[in-house]
mmCIF file of C-alpha atoms in Angstrom:
data_model
loop_
_atom_site.group_PDB
_atom_site.id
_atom_site.type_symbol
_atom_site.label_atom_id
_atom_site.label_comp_id
_atom_site.label_asym_id
_atom_site.label_seq_id
_atom_site.Cartn_x
_atom_site.Cartn_y
_atom_site.Cartn_z
ATOM 1 C CA UNK A 248 0.000 0.000 0.000
ATOM 2 C CA UNK A 249 0.888 3.655 -0.144
ATOM 3 C CA UNK A 250 3.482 4.908 2.346
ATOM 4 C CA UNK A 251 3.248 8.302 4.049
ATOM 5 C CA UNK A 252 6.217 9.927 5.736
ATOM 6 C CA UNK A 253 6.002 13.143 7.728
ATOM 7 C CA UNK A 254 8.861 15.348 8.834
ATOM 8 C CA UNK A 255 10.064 16.511 11.198
ATOM 9 C CA UNK A 256 8.636 14.183 13.849
ATOM 10 C CA UNK A 257 8.931 16.895 16.504
ATOM 11 C CA UNK A 258 9.187 20.663 16.301
ATOM 12 C CA UNK A 259 9.572 23.227 19.073
ATOM 13 C CA UNK A 260 9.033 26.916 18.287
ATOM 14 C CA UNK A 261 8.815 30.210 20.062
ATOM 15 C CA UNK A 262 5.535 32.037 19.686
ATOM 16 C CA UNK A 263 5.591 34.178 16.559
ATOM 17 C CA UNK A 264 7.917 31.932 14.569
ATOM 18 C CA UNK A 265 7.073 30.373 11.211
ATOM 19 C CA UNK A 266 7.302 26.685 10.366
ATOM 20 C CA UNK A 267 6.998 24.228 7.493
ATOM 21 C CA UNK A 268 5.791 20.662 7.886
ATOM 22 C CA UNK A 269 6.316 18.127 5.138
ATOM 23 C CA UNK A 270 4.401 15.067 3.951
ATOM 24 C CA UNK A 271 5.950 12.694 1.412
ATOM 25 C CA UNK A 272 3.961 9.897 -0.167
ATOM 26 C CA UNK A 273 5.052 6.929 -2.206
ATOM 27 C CA UNK A 274 2.463 6.815 -4.995
ATOM 28 C CA UNK A 275 -0.076 8.900 -6.882
ATOM 29 C CA UNK A 276 -2.948 10.181 -4.750
ATOM 30 C CA UNK A 277 -6.435 11.456 -5.454
ATOM 31 C CA UNK A 278 -7.040 12.823 -1.970
ATOM 32 C CA UNK A 279 -4.747 14.515 0.541
ATOM 33 C CA UNK A 280 -5.816 16.060 3.821
ATOM 34 C CA UNK A 281 -4.056 17.863 6.664
ATOM 35 C CA UNK A 282 -5.397 17.543 10.211
ATOM 36 C CA UNK A 283 -4.561 19.114 13.557
ATOM 37 C CA UNK A 284 -5.070 16.994 16.675
ATOM 38 C CA UNK A 285 -5.366 19.084 19.819
ATOM 39 C CA UNK A 286 -4.172 17.912 23.257
ATOM 40 C CA UNK A 287 -7.652 16.513 24.003
ATOM 41 C CA UNK A 288 -7.562 14.272 20.956
ATOM 42 C CA UNK A 289 -9.967 16.123 18.672
ATOM 43 C CA UNK A 290 -8.965 16.095 15.012
ATOM 44 C CA UNK A 291 -9.735 19.183 12.960
ATOM 45 C CA UNK A 292 -9.592 19.063 9.183
ATOM 46 C CA UNK A 293 -7.329 21.912 8.075
ATOM 47 C CA UNK A 294 -7.142 21.342 4.342
ATOM 48 C CA UNK A 295 -8.424 19.041 1.640
ATOM 49 C CA UNK A 296 -5.703 19.548 -0.961
ATOM 50 C CA UNK A 297 -4.984 16.809 -3.532
ATOM 51 C CA UNK A 298 -3.112 19.417 -5.600
ATOM 52 C CA UNK A 299 -2.354 23.118 -5.712
ATOM 53 C CA UNK A 300 -2.211 25.710 -2.951
ATOM 54 C CA UNK A 301 -4.771 26.820 -0.383
ATOM 55 C CA UNK A 302 -4.675 29.374 2.410
ATOM 56 C CA UNK A 303 -6.739 29.741 5.553
ATOM 57 C CA UNK A 304 -5.636 32.589 7.805
ATOM 58 C CA UNK A 305 -2.133 31.921 9.134
ATOM 59 C CA UNK A 306 -2.094 28.448 7.609
ATOM 60 C CA UNK A 307 -1.451 27.496 4.035
ATOM 61 C CA UNK A 308 -0.782 24.238 2.228
ATOM 62 C CA UNK A 309 0.742 23.240 -1.066
ATOM 63 C CA UNK A 310 0.599 19.817 -2.711
ATOM 64 C CA UNK A 311 2.872 18.988 -5.643
ATOM 65 C CA UNK A 312 1.255 15.750 -6.747
ATOM 66 C CA UNK A 313 3.763 15.055 -9.546
ATOM 67 C CA UNK A 314 6.618 15.127 -7.022
ATOM 68 C CA UNK A 315 4.620 13.315 -4.331
ATOM 69 C CA UNK A 316 4.800 15.754 -1.453
ATOM 70 C CA UNK A 317 2.736 18.300 0.414
ATOM 71 C CA UNK A 318 3.793 21.166 2.688
ATOM 72 C CA UNK A 319 1.887 22.816 5.516
ATOM 73 C CA UNK A 320 3.000 26.330 6.430
ATOM 74 C CA UNK A 321 2.217 27.896 9.791
ATOM 75 C CA UNK A 322 3.029 31.583 10.100
ATOM 76 C CA UNK A 323 3.231 33.666 13.284
ATOM 77 C CA UNK A 324 2.675 30.580 15.416
ATOM 78 C CA UNK A 325 0.586 30.759 18.583
ATOM 79 C CA UNK A 326 0.512 28.483 21.621
ATOM 80 C CA UNK A 327 -2.877 27.217 20.468
ATOM 81 C CA UNK A 328 -1.181 25.795 17.352
ATOM 82 C CA UNK A 329 0.460 23.159 19.567
ATOM 83 C CA UNK A 330 -0.578 19.576 18.934
ATOM 84 C CA UNK A 331 -0.011 16.890 16.349
ATOM 85 C CA UNK A 332 -0.352 17.543 12.634
ATOM 86 C CA UNK A 333 -1.296 14.602 10.442
ATOM 87 C CA UNK A 334 -1.237 14.150 6.719
ATOM 88 C CA UNK A 335 -3.625 11.547 5.235
ATOM 89 C CA UNK A 336 -3.742 10.338 1.643
ATOM 90 C CA UNK A 337 -5.807 8.068 -0.555
ATOM 91 C CA UNK A 338 -3.940 6.360 -3.341
ATOM 92 C CA UNK A 339 -5.273 6.148 -6.878
ATOM 93 C CA UNK A 340 -5.339 2.372 -6.768
ATOM 94 C CA UNK A 341 -7.007 1.905 -3.378
ATOM 95 C CA UNK A 342 -10.648 1.557 -2.503
ATOM 96 C CA UNK A 343 -12.268 4.957 -2.277
ATOM 97 C CA UNK A 344 -12.595 4.799 1.493
ATOM 98 C CA UNK A 345 -9.079 3.853 2.547
ATOM 99 C CA UNK A 346 -7.015 6.753 3.835
ATOM 100 C CA UNK A 347 -3.471 6.192 5.024
ATOM 101 C CA UNK A 348 -2.225 8.475 7.810
ATOM 102 C CA UNK A 349 1.341 9.473 8.482
ATOM 103 C CA UNK A 350 2.780 9.260 11.990
ATOM 104 C CA UNK A 351 2.402 12.996 12.474
ATOM 105 C CA UNK A 352 4.510 15.999 13.449
ATOM 106 C CA UNK A 353 4.255 17.039 17.091
ATOM 107 C CA UNK A 354 4.431 20.824 17.330
ATOM 108 C CA UNK A 355 5.080 22.635 20.599
ATOM 109 C CA UNK A 356 4.802 26.428 20.579
ATOM 110 C CA UNK A 357 6.318 28.084 23.627
ATOM 111 C CA UNK A 358 5.131 31.483 24.905
ATOM 112 C CA UNK B 272 -26.092 21.765 15.694
ATOM 113 C CA UNK B 273 -24.438 19.655 13.005
ATOM 114 C CA UNK B 274 -21.594 17.271 13.614
ATOM 115 C CA UNK B 275 -20.411 13.861 14.703
ATOM 116 C CA UNK B 276 -21.031 12.566 18.199
ATOM 117 C CA UNK B 277 -19.334 9.666 19.908
ATOM 118 C CA UNK B 278 -20.325 8.232 23.217
ATOM 119 C CA UNK B 279 -19.182 7.658 25.803
ATOM 120 C CA UNK B 280 -16.021 9.762 26.071
ATOM 121 C CA UNK B 281 -14.387 7.241 28.427
ATOM 122 C CA UNK B 282 -15.235 3.564 28.674
ATOM 123 C CA UNK B 283 -13.898 0.904 31.020
ATOM 124 C CA UNK B 284 -14.430 -2.804 30.538
ATOM 125 C CA UNK B 285 -13.177 -6.072 31.918
ATOM 126 C CA UNK B 286 -11.223 -8.401 29.662
ATOM 127 C CA UNK B 287 -13.455 -10.904 27.884
ATOM 128 C CA UNK B 288 -16.429 -8.566 27.506
ATOM 129 C CA UNK B 289 -17.684 -7.201 24.201
ATOM 130 C CA UNK B 290 -18.262 -3.451 24.104
ATOM 131 C CA UNK B 291 -20.059 -1.247 21.561
ATOM 132 C CA UNK B 292 -18.952 2.298 20.761
ATOM 133 C CA UNK B 293 -21.508 4.698 19.363
ATOM 134 C CA UNK B 294 -21.024 7.067 16.412
ATOM 135 C CA UNK B 295 -23.783 9.303 15.070
ATOM 136 C CA UNK B 296 -23.644 12.045 12.415
ATOM 137 C CA UNK B 297 -26.221 14.540 11.213
ATOM 138 C CA UNK B 298 -24.161 15.895 8.328
ATOM 139 C CA UNK B 299 -25.990 13.727 5.771
ATOM 140 C CA UNK B 300 -22.654 12.166 4.833
ATOM 141 C CA UNK B 301 -22.658 8.944 2.862
ATOM 142 C CA UNK B 302 -19.373 7.531 4.154
ATOM 143 C CA UNK B 303 -18.384 6.725 7.728
ATOM 144 C CA UNK B 304 -15.132 5.396 9.188
ATOM 145 C CA UNK B 305 -13.655 3.944 12.360
ATOM 146 C CA UNK B 306 -10.006 4.494 13.290
ATOM 147 C CA UNK B 307 -7.875 3.343 16.155
ATOM 148 C CA UNK B 308 -5.061 5.459 17.628
ATOM 149 C CA UNK B 309 -2.440 4.149 20.039
ATOM 150 C CA UNK B 310 -0.283 6.542 22.108
ATOM 151 C CA UNK B 311 2.206 8.458 19.976
ATOM 152 C CA UNK B 312 0.971 6.833 16.789
ATOM 153 C CA UNK B 313 -1.012 7.798 13.733
ATOM 154 C CA UNK B 314 -4.512 6.575 12.913
ATOM 155 C CA UNK B 315 -5.215 3.112 11.586
ATOM 156 C CA UNK B 316 -8.405 2.259 9.710
ATOM 157 C CA UNK B 317 -10.597 -0.446 11.255
ATOM 158 C CA UNK B 318 -13.733 -0.408 9.073
ATOM 159 C CA UNK B 319 -15.431 1.957 6.692
ATOM 160 C CA UNK B 320 -18.827 2.199 5.041
ATOM 161 C CA UNK B 321 -19.636 4.105 1.881
ATOM 162 C CA UNK B 322 -23.348 3.362 1.856
ATOM 163 C CA UNK B 323 -26.071 2.023 4.131
ATOM 164 C CA UNK B 324 -26.035 -1.768 4.607
ATOM 165 C CA UNK B 325 -22.516 -2.052 3.210
ATOM 166 C CA UNK B 326 -19.089 -1.845 4.838
ATOM 167 C CA UNK B 327 -15.496 -2.909 4.175
ATOM 168 C CA UNK B 328 -12.616 -4.007 6.344
ATOM 169 C CA UNK B 329 -9.775 -1.613 6.862
ATOM 170 C CA UNK B 330 -6.218 -2.487 7.780
ATOM 171 C CA UNK B 331 -6.875 -3.800 11.310
ATOM 172 C CA UNK B 332 -10.410 -5.268 11.285
ATOM 173 C CA UNK B 333 -9.651 -8.443 13.250
ATOM 174 C CA UNK B 334 -11.509 -8.513 16.571
ATOM 175 C CA UNK B 335 -13.932 -5.762 15.552
ATOM 176 C CA UNK B 336 -17.400 -5.705 13.972
ATOM 177 C CA UNK B 337 -19.653 -2.952 12.630
ATOM 178 C CA UNK B 338 -23.122 -2.389 11.247
ATOM 179 C CA UNK B 339 -24.607 0.344 9.044
ATOM 180 C CA UNK B 340 -28.377 0.019 9.263
ATOM 181 C CA UNK B 341 -28.975 3.767 9.127
ATOM 182 C CA UNK B 342 -27.145 6.494 7.226
ATOM 183 C CA UNK B 343 -26.474 8.488 10.381
ATOM 184 C CA UNK B 344 -25.206 5.670 12.593
ATOM 185 C CA UNK B 345 -22.115 3.423 12.457
ATOM 186 C CA UNK B 346 -21.578 1.560 15.759
ATOM 187 C CA UNK B 347 -18.339 -0.353 16.398
ATOM 188 C CA UNK B 348 -18.214 -3.476 18.556
ATOM 189 C CA UNK B 349 -14.895 -4.394 20.119
ATOM 190 C CA UNK B 350 -15.097 -8.127 20.703
ATOM 191 C CA UNK B 351 -13.251 -10.283 23.193
ATOM 192 C CA UNK B 352 -11.205 -11.581 20.244
ATOM 193 C CA UNK B 353 -9.375 -8.237 19.970
ATOM 194 C CA UNK B 354 -6.073 -8.897 21.728
ATOM 195 C CA UNK B 355 -5.148 -5.321 22.661
ATOM 196 C CA UNK B 356 -8.392 -3.335 22.775
ATOM 197 C CA UNK B 357 -7.184 -0.465 24.980
ATOM 198 C CA UNK B 358 -6.891 2.531 22.642
ATOM 199 C CA UNK B 359 -8.434 5.795 21.493
ATOM 200 C CA UNK B 360 -11.202 5.193 18.934
ATOM 201 C CA UNK B 361 -12.160 7.859 16.432
ATOM 202 C CA UNK B 362 -15.150 7.960 14.118
ATOM 203 C CA UNK B 363 -15.268 10.099 10.980
ATOM 204 C CA UNK B 364 -17.632 10.824 8.127
ATOM 205 C CA UNK B 365 -17.393 12.341 4.663
ATOM 206 C CA UNK B 366 -19.318 12.910 1.479
ATOM 207 C CA UNK B 367 -18.241 10.117 -0.874
ATOM 208 C CA UNK B 368 -14.432 9.901 -0.592
ATOM 209 C CA UNK B 369 -13.873 13.577 0.153
ATOM 210 C CA UNK B 370 -13.006 15.694 3.146
ATOM 211 C CA UNK B 371 -13.307 13.834 6.456
ATOM 212 C CA UNK B 372 -14.720 15.207 9.692
ATOM 213 C CA UNK B 373 -14.002 13.525 13.010
ATOM 214 C CA UNK B 374 -15.919 12.996 16.218
ATOM 215 C CA UNK B 375 -14.355 13.702 19.651
ATOM 216 C CA UNK B 376 -13.330 10.071 20.175
ATOM 217 C CA UNK B 377 -13.845 7.383 22.825
ATOM 218 C CA UNK B 378 -11.015 6.269 25.106
ATOM 219 C CA UNK B 379 -11.466 2.578 25.848
ATOM 220 C CA UNK B 380 -9.604 0.916 28.691
ATOM 221 C CA UNK B 381 -9.819 -2.852 29.120
ATOM 222 C CA UNK B 382 -8.354 -4.425 32.252
#
């Protein structure tokens, strides 16, 4: 099946700093999503981005499907951005319902 | 108030007992999913359903069972055959194979 690798595994920032999280995947995808999991376990869908670039406030994401990677940018980070960021993909050759999640990037933003 | 509800938030069971986790959505989504998350890990797909009265096994279906008798409901039963049932269980829904939205999760502890 498709492999998903996220980097870095851990990231510690001072409030106000910018960061880039990366998601590499091993095969063509028709669906890519970025999620934020808060310390209580709730997952929030940040972006549905199988290709191209999207922005939502201080967050933006870019997926380059031909090169099999996606980037999540966080600008002017805040302590509330802390948590785990997951990338999830669905390969072209898998059943429509099967998403594969990466192991996540744990972000800690210090005040 | 639209969304996905999971109950209960915390669940404790003795080894050897079956337990059923509830997942309800009022988003009119066709597809529903169950994931398992172990500490420090990503999400792994247990079962998913793309339409009422139909469901497919995910990557770790052994020891679990589901039903999809109504569009809005997708209960998960953790059977006594599941060797390591203690985990965080997350339910999600989506339109077709698109953007997924997650419930708050159920933390199951089996002793």
